[in-house]
PDB file of C-alpha atoms and ligand atoms in Angstrom:
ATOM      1  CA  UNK A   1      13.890 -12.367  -8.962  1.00 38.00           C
ATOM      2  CA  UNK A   2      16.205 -10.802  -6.136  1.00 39.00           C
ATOM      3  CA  UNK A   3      14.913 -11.900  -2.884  1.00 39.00           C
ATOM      4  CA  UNK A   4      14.317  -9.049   0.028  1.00 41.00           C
ATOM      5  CA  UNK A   5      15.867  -9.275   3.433  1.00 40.00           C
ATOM      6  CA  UNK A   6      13.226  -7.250   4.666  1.00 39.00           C
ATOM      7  CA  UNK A   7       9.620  -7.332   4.299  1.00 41.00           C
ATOM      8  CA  UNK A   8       7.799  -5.382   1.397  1.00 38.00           C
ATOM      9  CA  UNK A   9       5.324  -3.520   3.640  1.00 39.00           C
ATOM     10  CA  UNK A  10       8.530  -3.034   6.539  1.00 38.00           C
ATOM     11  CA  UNK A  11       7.845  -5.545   8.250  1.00 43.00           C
ATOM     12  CA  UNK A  12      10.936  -7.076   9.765  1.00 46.00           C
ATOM     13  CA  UNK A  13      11.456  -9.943  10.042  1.00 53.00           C
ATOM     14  CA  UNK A  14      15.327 -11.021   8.818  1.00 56.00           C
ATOM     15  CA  UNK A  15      16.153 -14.376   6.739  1.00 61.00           C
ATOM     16  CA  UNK A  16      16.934 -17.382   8.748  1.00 72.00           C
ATOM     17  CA  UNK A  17      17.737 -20.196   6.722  1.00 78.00           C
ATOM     18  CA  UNK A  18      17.705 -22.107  10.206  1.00 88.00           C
ATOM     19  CA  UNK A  19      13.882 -21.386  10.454  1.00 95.00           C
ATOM     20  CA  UNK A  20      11.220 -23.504   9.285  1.00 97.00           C
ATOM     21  CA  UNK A  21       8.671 -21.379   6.972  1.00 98.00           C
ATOM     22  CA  UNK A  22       6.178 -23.230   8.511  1.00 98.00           C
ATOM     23  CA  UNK A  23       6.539 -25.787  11.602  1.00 98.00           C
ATOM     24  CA  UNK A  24       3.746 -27.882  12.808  1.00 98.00           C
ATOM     25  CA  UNK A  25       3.625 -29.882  16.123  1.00 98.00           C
ATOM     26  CA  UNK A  26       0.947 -32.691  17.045  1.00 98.00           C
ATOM     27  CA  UNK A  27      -1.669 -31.403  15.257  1.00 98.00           C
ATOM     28  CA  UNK A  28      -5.286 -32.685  15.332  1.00 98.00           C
ATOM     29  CA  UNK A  29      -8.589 -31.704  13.977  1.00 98.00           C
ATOM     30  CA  UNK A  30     -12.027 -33.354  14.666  1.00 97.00           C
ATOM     31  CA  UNK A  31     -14.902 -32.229  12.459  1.00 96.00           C
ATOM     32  CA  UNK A  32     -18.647 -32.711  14.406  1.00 93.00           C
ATOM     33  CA  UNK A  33     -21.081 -34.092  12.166  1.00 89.00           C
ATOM     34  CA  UNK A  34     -24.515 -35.238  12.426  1.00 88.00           C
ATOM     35  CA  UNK A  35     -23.473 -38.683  13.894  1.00 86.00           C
ATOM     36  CA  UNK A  36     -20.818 -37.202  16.106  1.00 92.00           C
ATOM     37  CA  UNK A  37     -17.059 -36.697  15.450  1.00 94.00           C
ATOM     38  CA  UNK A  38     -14.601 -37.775  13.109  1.00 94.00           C
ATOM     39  CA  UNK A  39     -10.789 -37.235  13.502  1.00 96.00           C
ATOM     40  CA  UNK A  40      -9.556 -36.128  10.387  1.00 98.00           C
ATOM     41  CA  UNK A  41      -5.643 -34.930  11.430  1.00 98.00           C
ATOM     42  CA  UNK A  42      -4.442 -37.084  14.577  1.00 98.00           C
ATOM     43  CA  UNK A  43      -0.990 -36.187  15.225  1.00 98.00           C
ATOM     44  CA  UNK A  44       0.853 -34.235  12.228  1.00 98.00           C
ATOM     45  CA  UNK A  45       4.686 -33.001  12.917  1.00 98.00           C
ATOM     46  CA  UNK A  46       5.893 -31.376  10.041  1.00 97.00           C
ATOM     47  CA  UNK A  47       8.814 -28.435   9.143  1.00 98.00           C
ATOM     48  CA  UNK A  48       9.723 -26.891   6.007  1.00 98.00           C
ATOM     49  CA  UNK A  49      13.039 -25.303   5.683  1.00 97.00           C
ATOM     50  CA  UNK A  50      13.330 -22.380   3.060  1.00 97.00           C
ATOM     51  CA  UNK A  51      13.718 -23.407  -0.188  1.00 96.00           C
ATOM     52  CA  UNK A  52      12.205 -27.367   0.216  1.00 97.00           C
ATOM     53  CA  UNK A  53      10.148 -28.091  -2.501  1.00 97.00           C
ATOM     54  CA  UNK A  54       7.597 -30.787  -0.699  1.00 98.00           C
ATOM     55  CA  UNK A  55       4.926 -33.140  -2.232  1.00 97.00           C
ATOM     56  CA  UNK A  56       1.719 -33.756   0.138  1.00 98.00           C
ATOM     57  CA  UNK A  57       0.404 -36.729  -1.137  1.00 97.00           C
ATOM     58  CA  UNK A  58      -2.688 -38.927   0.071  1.00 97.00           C
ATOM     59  CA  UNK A  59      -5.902 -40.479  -1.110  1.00 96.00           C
ATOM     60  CA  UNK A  60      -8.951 -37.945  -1.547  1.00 96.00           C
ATOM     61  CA  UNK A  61     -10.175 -37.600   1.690  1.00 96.00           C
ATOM     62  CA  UNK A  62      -7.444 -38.244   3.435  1.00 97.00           C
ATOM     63  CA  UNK A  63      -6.876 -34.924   4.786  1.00 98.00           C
ATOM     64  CA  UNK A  64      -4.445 -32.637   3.021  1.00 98.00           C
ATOM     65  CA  UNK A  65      -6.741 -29.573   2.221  1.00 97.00           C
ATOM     66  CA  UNK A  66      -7.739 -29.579   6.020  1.00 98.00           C
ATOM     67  CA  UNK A  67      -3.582 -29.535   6.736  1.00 98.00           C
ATOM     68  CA  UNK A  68      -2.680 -26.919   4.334  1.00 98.00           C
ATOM     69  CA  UNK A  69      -5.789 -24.769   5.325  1.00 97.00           C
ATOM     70  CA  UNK A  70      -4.429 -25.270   9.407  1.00 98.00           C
ATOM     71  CA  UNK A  71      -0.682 -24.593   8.340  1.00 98.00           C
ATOM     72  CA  UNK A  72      -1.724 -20.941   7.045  1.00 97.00           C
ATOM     73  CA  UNK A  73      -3.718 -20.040   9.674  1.00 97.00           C
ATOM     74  CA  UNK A  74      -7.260 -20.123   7.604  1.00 95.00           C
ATOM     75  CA  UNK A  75      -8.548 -22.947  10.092  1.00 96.00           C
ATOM     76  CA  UNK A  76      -7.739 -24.066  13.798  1.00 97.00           C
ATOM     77  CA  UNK A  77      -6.260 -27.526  14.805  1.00 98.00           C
ATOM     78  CA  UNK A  78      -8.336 -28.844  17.600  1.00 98.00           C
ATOM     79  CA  UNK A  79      -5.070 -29.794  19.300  1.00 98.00           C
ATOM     80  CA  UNK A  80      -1.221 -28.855  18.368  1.00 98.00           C
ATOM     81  CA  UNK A  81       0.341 -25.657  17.093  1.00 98.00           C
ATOM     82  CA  UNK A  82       1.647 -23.941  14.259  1.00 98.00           C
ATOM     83  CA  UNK A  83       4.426 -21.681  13.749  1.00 98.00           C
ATOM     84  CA  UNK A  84       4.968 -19.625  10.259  1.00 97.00           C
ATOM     85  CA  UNK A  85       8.450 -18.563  10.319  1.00 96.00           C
ATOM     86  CA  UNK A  86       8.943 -19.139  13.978  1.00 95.00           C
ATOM     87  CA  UNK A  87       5.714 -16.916  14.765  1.00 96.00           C
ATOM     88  CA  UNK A  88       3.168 -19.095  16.376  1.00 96.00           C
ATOM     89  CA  UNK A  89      -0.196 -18.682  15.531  1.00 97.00           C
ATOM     90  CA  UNK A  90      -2.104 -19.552  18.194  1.00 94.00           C
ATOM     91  CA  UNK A  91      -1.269 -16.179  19.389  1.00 89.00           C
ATOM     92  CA  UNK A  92      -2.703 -14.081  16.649  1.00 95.00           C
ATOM     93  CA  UNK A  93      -6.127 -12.918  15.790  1.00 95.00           C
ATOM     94  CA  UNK A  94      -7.314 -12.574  12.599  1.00 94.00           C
ATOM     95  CA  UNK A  95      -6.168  -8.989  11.550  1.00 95.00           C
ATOM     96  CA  UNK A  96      -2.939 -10.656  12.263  1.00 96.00           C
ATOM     97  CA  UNK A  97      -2.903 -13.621  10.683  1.00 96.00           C
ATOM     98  CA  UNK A  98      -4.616 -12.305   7.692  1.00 95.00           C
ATOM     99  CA  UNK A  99      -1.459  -9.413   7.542  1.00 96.00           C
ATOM    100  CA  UNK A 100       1.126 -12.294   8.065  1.00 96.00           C
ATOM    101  CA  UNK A 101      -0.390 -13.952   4.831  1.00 96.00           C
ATOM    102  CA  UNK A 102      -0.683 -11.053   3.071  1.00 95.00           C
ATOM    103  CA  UNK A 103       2.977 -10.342   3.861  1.00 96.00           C
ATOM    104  CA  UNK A 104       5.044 -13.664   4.279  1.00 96.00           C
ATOM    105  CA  UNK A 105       3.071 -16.224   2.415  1.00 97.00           C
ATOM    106  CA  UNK A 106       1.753 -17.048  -1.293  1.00 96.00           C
ATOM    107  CA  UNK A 107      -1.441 -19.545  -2.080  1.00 96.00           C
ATOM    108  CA  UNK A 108      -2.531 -21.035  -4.761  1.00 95.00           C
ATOM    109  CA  UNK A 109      -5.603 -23.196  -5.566  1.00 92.00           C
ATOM    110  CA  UNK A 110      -6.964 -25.490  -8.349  1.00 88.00           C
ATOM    111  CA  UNK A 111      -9.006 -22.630  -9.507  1.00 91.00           C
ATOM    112  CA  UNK A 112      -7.193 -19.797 -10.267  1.00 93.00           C
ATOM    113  CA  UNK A 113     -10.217 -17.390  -8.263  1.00 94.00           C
ATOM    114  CA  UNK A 114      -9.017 -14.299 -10.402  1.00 96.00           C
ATOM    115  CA  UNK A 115     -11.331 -11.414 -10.446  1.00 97.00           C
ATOM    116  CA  UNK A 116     -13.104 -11.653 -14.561  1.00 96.00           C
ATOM    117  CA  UNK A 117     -13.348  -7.883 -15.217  1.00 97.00           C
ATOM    118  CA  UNK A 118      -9.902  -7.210 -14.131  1.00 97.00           C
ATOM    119  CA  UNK A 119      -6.346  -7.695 -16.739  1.00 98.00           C
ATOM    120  CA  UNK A 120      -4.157 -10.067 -15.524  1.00 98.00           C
ATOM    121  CA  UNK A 121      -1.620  -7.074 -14.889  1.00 97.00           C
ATOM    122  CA  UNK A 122      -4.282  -5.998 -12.262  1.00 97.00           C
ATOM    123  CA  UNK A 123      -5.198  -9.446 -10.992  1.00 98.00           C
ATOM    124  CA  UNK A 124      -1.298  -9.398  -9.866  1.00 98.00           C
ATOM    125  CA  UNK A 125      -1.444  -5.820  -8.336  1.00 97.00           C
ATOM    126  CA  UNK A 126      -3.930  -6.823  -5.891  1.00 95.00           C
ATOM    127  CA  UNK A 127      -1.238  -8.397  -3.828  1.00 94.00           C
ATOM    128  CA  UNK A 128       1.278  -5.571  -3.870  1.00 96.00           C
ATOM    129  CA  UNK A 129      -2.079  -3.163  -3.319  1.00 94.00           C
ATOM    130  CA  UNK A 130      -2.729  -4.796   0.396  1.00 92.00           C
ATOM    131  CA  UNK A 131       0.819  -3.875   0.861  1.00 94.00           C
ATOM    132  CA  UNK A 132       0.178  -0.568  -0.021  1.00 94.00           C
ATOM    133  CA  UNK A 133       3.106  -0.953  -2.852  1.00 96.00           C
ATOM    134  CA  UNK A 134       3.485   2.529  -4.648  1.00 97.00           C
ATOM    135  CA  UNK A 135       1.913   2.563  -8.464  1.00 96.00           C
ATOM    136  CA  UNK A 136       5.020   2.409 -10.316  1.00 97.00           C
ATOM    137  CA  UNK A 137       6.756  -0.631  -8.465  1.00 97.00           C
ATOM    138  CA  UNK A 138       3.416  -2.432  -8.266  1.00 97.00           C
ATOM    139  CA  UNK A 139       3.172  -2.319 -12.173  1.00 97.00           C
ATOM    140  CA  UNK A 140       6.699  -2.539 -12.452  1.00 97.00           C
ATOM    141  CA  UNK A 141       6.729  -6.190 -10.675  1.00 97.00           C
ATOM    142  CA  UNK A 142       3.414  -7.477 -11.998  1.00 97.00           C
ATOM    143  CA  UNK A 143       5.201  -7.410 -15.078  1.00 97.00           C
ATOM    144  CA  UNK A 144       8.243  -8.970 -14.321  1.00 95.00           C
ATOM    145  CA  UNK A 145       6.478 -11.785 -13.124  1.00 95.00           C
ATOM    146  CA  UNK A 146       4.278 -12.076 -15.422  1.00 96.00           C
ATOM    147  CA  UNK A 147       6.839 -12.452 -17.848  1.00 94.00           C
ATOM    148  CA  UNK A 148       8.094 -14.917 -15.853  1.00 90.00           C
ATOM    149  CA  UNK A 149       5.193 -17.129 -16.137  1.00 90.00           C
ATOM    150  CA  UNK A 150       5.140 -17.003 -19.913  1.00 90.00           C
ATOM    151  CA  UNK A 151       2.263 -14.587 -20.031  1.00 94.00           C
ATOM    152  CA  UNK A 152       4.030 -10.591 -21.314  1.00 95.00           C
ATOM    153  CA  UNK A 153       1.839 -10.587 -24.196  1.00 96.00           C
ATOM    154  CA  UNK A 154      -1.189 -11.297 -22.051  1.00 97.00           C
ATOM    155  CA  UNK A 155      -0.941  -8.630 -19.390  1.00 97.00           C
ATOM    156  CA  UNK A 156      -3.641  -6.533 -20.984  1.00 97.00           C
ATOM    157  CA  UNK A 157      -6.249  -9.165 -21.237  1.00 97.00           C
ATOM    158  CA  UNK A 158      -9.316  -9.820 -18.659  1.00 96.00           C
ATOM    159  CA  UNK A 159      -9.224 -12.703 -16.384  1.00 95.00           C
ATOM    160  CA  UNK A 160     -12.208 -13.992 -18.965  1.00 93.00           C
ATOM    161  CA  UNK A 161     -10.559 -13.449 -22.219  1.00 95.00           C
ATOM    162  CA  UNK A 162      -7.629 -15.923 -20.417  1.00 95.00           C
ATOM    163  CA  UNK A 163      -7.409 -19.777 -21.132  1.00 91.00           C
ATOM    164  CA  UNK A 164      -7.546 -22.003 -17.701  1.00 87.00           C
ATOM    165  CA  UNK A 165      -3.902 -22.506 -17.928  1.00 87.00           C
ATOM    166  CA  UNK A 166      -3.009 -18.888 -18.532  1.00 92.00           C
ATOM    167  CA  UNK A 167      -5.388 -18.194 -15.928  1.00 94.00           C
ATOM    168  CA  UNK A 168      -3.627 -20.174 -13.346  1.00 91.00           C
ATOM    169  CA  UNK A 169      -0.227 -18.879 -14.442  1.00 92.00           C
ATOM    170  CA  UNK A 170      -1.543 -15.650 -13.240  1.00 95.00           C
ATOM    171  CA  UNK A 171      -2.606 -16.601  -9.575  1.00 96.00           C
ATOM    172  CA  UNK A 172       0.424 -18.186  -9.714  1.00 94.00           C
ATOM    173  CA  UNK A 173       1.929 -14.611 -10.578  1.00 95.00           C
ATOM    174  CA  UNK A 174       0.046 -13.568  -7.976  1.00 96.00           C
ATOM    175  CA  UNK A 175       0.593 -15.561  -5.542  1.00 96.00           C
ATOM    176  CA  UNK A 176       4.500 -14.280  -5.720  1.00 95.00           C
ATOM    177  CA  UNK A 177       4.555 -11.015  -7.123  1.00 96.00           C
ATOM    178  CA  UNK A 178       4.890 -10.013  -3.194  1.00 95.00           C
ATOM    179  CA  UNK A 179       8.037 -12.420  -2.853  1.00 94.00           C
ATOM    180  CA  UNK A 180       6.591 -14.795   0.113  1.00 96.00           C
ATOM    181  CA  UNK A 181       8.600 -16.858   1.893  1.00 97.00           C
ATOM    182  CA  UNK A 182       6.433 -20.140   1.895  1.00 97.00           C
ATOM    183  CA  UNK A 183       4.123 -21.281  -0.411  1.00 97.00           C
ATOM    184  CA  UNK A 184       0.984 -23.710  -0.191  1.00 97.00           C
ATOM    185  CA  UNK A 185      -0.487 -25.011  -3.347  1.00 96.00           C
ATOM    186  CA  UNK A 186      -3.435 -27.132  -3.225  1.00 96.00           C
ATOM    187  CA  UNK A 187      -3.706 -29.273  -6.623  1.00 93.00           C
ATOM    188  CA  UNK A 188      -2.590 -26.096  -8.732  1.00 91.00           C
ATOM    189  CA  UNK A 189      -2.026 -28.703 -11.769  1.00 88.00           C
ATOM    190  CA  UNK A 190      -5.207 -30.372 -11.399  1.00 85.00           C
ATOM    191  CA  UNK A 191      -7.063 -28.387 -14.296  1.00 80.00           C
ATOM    192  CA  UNK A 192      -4.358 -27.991 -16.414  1.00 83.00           C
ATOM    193  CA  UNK A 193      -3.409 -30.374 -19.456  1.00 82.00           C
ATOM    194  CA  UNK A 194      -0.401 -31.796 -19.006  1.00 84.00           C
ATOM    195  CA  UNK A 195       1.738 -29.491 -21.190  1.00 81.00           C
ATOM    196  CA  UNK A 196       0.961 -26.723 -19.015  1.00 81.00           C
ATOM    197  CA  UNK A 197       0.802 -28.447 -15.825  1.00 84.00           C
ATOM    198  CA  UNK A 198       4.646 -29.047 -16.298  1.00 86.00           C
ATOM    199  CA  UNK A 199       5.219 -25.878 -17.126  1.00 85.00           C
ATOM    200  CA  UNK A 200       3.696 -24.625 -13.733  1.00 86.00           C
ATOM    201  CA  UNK A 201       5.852 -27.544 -12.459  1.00 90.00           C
ATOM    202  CA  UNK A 202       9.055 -26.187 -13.874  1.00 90.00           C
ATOM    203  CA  UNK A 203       8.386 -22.624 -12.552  1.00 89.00           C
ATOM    204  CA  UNK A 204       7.856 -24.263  -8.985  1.00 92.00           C
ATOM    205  CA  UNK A 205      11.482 -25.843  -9.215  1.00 94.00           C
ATOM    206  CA  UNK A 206      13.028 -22.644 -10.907  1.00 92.00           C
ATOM    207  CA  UNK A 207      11.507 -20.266  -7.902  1.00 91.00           C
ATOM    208  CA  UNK A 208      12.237 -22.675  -4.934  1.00 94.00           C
ATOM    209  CA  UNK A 209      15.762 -22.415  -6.195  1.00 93.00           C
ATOM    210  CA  UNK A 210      16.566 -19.103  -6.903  1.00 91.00           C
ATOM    211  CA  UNK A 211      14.116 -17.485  -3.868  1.00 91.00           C
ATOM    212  CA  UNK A 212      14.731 -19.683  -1.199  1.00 94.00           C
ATOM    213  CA  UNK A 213      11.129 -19.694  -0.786  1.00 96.00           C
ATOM    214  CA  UNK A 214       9.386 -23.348   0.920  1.00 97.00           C
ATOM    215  CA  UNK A 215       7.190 -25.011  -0.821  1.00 98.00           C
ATOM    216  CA  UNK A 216       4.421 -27.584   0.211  1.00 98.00           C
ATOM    217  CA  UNK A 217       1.823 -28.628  -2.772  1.00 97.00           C
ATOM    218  CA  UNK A 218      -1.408 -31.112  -2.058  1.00 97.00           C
ATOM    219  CA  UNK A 219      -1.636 -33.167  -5.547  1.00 94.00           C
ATOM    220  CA  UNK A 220      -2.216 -36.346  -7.445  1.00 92.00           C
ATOM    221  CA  UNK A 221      -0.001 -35.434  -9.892  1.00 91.00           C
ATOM    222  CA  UNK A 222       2.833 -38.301 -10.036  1.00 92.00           C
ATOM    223  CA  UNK A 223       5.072 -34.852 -11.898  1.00 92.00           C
ATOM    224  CA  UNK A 224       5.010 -32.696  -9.090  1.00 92.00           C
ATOM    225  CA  UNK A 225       5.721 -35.658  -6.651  1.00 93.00           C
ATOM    226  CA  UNK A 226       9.016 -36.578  -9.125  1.00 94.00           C
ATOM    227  CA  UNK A 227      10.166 -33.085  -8.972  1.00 94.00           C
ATOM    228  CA  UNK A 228       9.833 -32.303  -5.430  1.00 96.00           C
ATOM    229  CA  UNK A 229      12.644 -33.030  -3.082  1.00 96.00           C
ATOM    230  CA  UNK A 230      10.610 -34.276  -0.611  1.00 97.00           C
ATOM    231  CA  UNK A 231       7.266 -36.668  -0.561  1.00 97.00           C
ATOM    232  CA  UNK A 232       4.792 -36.678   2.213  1.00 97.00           C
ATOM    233  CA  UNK A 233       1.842 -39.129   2.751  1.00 97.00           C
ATOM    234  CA  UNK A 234      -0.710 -38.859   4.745  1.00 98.00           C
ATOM    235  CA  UNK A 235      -2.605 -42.019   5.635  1.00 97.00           C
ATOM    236  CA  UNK A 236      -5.264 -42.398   8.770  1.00 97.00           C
ATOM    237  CA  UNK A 237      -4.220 -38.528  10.134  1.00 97.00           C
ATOM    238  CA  UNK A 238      -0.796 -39.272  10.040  1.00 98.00           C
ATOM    239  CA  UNK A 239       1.914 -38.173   8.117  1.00 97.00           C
ATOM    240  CA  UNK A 240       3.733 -42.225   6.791  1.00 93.00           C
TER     241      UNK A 240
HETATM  242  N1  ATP B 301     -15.795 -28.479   7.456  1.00 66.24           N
HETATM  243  C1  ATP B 301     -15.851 -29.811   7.477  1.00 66.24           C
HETATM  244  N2  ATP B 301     -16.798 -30.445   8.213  1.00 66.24           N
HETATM  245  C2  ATP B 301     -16.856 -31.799   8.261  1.00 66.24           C
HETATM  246  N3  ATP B 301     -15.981 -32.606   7.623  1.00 66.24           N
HETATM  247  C3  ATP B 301     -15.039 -32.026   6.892  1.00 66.24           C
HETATM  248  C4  ATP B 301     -14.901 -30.620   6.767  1.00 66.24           C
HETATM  249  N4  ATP B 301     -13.847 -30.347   5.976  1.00 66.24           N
HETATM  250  C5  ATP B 301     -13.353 -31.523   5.606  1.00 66.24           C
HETATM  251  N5  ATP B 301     -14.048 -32.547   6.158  1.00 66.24           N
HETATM  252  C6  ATP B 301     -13.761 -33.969   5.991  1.00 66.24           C
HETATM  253  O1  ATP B 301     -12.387 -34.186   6.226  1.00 66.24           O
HETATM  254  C7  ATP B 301     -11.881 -35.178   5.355  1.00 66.24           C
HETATM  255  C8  ATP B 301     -10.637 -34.630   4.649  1.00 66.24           C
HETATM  256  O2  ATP B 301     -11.009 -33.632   3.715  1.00 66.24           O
HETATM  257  P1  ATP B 301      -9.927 -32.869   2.865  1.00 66.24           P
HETATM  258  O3  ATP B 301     -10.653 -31.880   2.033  1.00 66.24           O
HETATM  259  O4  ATP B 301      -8.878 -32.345   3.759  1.00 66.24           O
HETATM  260  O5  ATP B 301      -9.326 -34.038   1.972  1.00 66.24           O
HETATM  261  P2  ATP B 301      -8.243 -33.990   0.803  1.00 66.24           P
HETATM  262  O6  ATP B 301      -7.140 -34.930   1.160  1.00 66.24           O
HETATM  263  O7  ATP B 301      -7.879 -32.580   0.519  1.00 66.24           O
HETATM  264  O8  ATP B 301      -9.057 -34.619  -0.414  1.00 66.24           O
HETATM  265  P3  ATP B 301      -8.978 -34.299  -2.000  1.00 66.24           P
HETATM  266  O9  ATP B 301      -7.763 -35.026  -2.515  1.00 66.24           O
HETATM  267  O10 ATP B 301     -10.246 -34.873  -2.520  1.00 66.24           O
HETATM  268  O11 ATP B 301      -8.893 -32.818  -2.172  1.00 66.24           O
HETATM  269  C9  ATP B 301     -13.012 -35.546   4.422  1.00 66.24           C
HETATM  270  O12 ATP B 301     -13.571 -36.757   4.850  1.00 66.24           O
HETATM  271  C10 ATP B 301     -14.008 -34.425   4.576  1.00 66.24           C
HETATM  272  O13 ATP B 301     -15.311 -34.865   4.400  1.00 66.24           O
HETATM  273 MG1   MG B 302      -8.143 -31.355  -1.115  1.00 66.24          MG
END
């Protein structure tokens, strides 16, 4: 998978390998509830340099859904900032935001939220459609990287005629068929057995190196932690 220079809708915004895909300074975040506040987040610093392969680790509940959600822009910090390759957000609304996700960055959940009716091939093209990708490279790269998650015979079937695992091989298809330049995954492996949760694992190492893409993935899963380059805990709001 060649990686672009420039961005896919035009965008530009040149490779730096000296910039952090995602940066994160003193971050906080209090959630009100009925008996007043808690303090989820209290003080997170955090950079990931293009192609880092990092493990967010922590106890359920401890806060790393509420980080990756704040790192992409999907949620505010109460205090702090966040910059996605160098671009702060705090200066964006969300027409912005949502077009620097669309462009720069790839997610990817424990569910794989395709839509049912729709073949994987066009579960894929989604991405590249936001973009406004012409037809013929939009189905030319849906395919390529869906044959790169193990799933060419499969790109004519519906999301619902697709096994869990194959279905999360295709968000995961989709979450780079527009070549981002970081990644969050939030427990991708957590509904997959364990054969295909290491494939999944595998592909993560294999795209980190050859893209140069960062990577930051909540889990539980001891495998992704091993094959990450990097672990981070968080413990009490803070990053140990
Ligand atoms: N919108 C919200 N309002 C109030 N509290 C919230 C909200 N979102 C999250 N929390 C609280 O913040 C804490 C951290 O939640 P979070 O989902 O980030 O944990 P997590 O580390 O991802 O857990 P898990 O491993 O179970 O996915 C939890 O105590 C949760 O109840
Ligand atoms: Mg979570």
């Amino acid at each position: 998978m060649m990686y672009p220079s420039q961005g896919v809708a035009g965008v530009d915004m040149p490779v730096d390998a000296g910039t952090a895909v995602v940066s994160a300074e003193q971050i906080t975040r209090d959630f009100k509830t009925g008996f007043g506040s808690v303090q989820v987040l209290r003080g997170i610093d955090l950079a990931i340099m293009p192609g880092e392969f990092v493990a967010l680790q922590g106890r359920s509940g401890s806060g790393k859904s509420t980080l990756l959600n704040i790192l992409v822009g999907l949620d505010d910090p109460t205090q702090g900032s966040v910059a996605i390759l160098g671009q702060s957000l705090a200066g964006l609304n969300e027409t912005q935001r949502a077009a620097l996700r669309r462009e720069r960055v790839g997610l990817l959940f424990q569910n794989a939220h395709l839509i049912p009716t729709l073949t994987a091939q066009e579960n894929v093209e989604i991405a590249l459609r936001l973009l406004g990708t012409a037809s013929k490279e939009r189905s030319a790269r849906a395919q390529e990287v869906l044959e790169r998650v193990g799933l060419k015979e499969k790109v004519d079937h519906r999301g619902l005629e697709l096994s869990g695992g194959e279905q999360q091989r295709v968000a995961l298809a989709r979450a780079l068929v527009h070549r981002p330049r970081f990644i969050i995954a939030d427990e991708p492996t957590g509904n997959l057995d364990s054969l295909t949760g290491r494939n999944v694992i595998t592909l993560f190492q294999e795209i980190v190196n050859q893209t140069g893409v960062g990577l930051l993935v909540a889990t539980h899963d001891q495998r992704i932690a091993s094959a990450a380059q990097r672990i981070i805990r968080i413990q009490d709001g803070l990053l140990v």
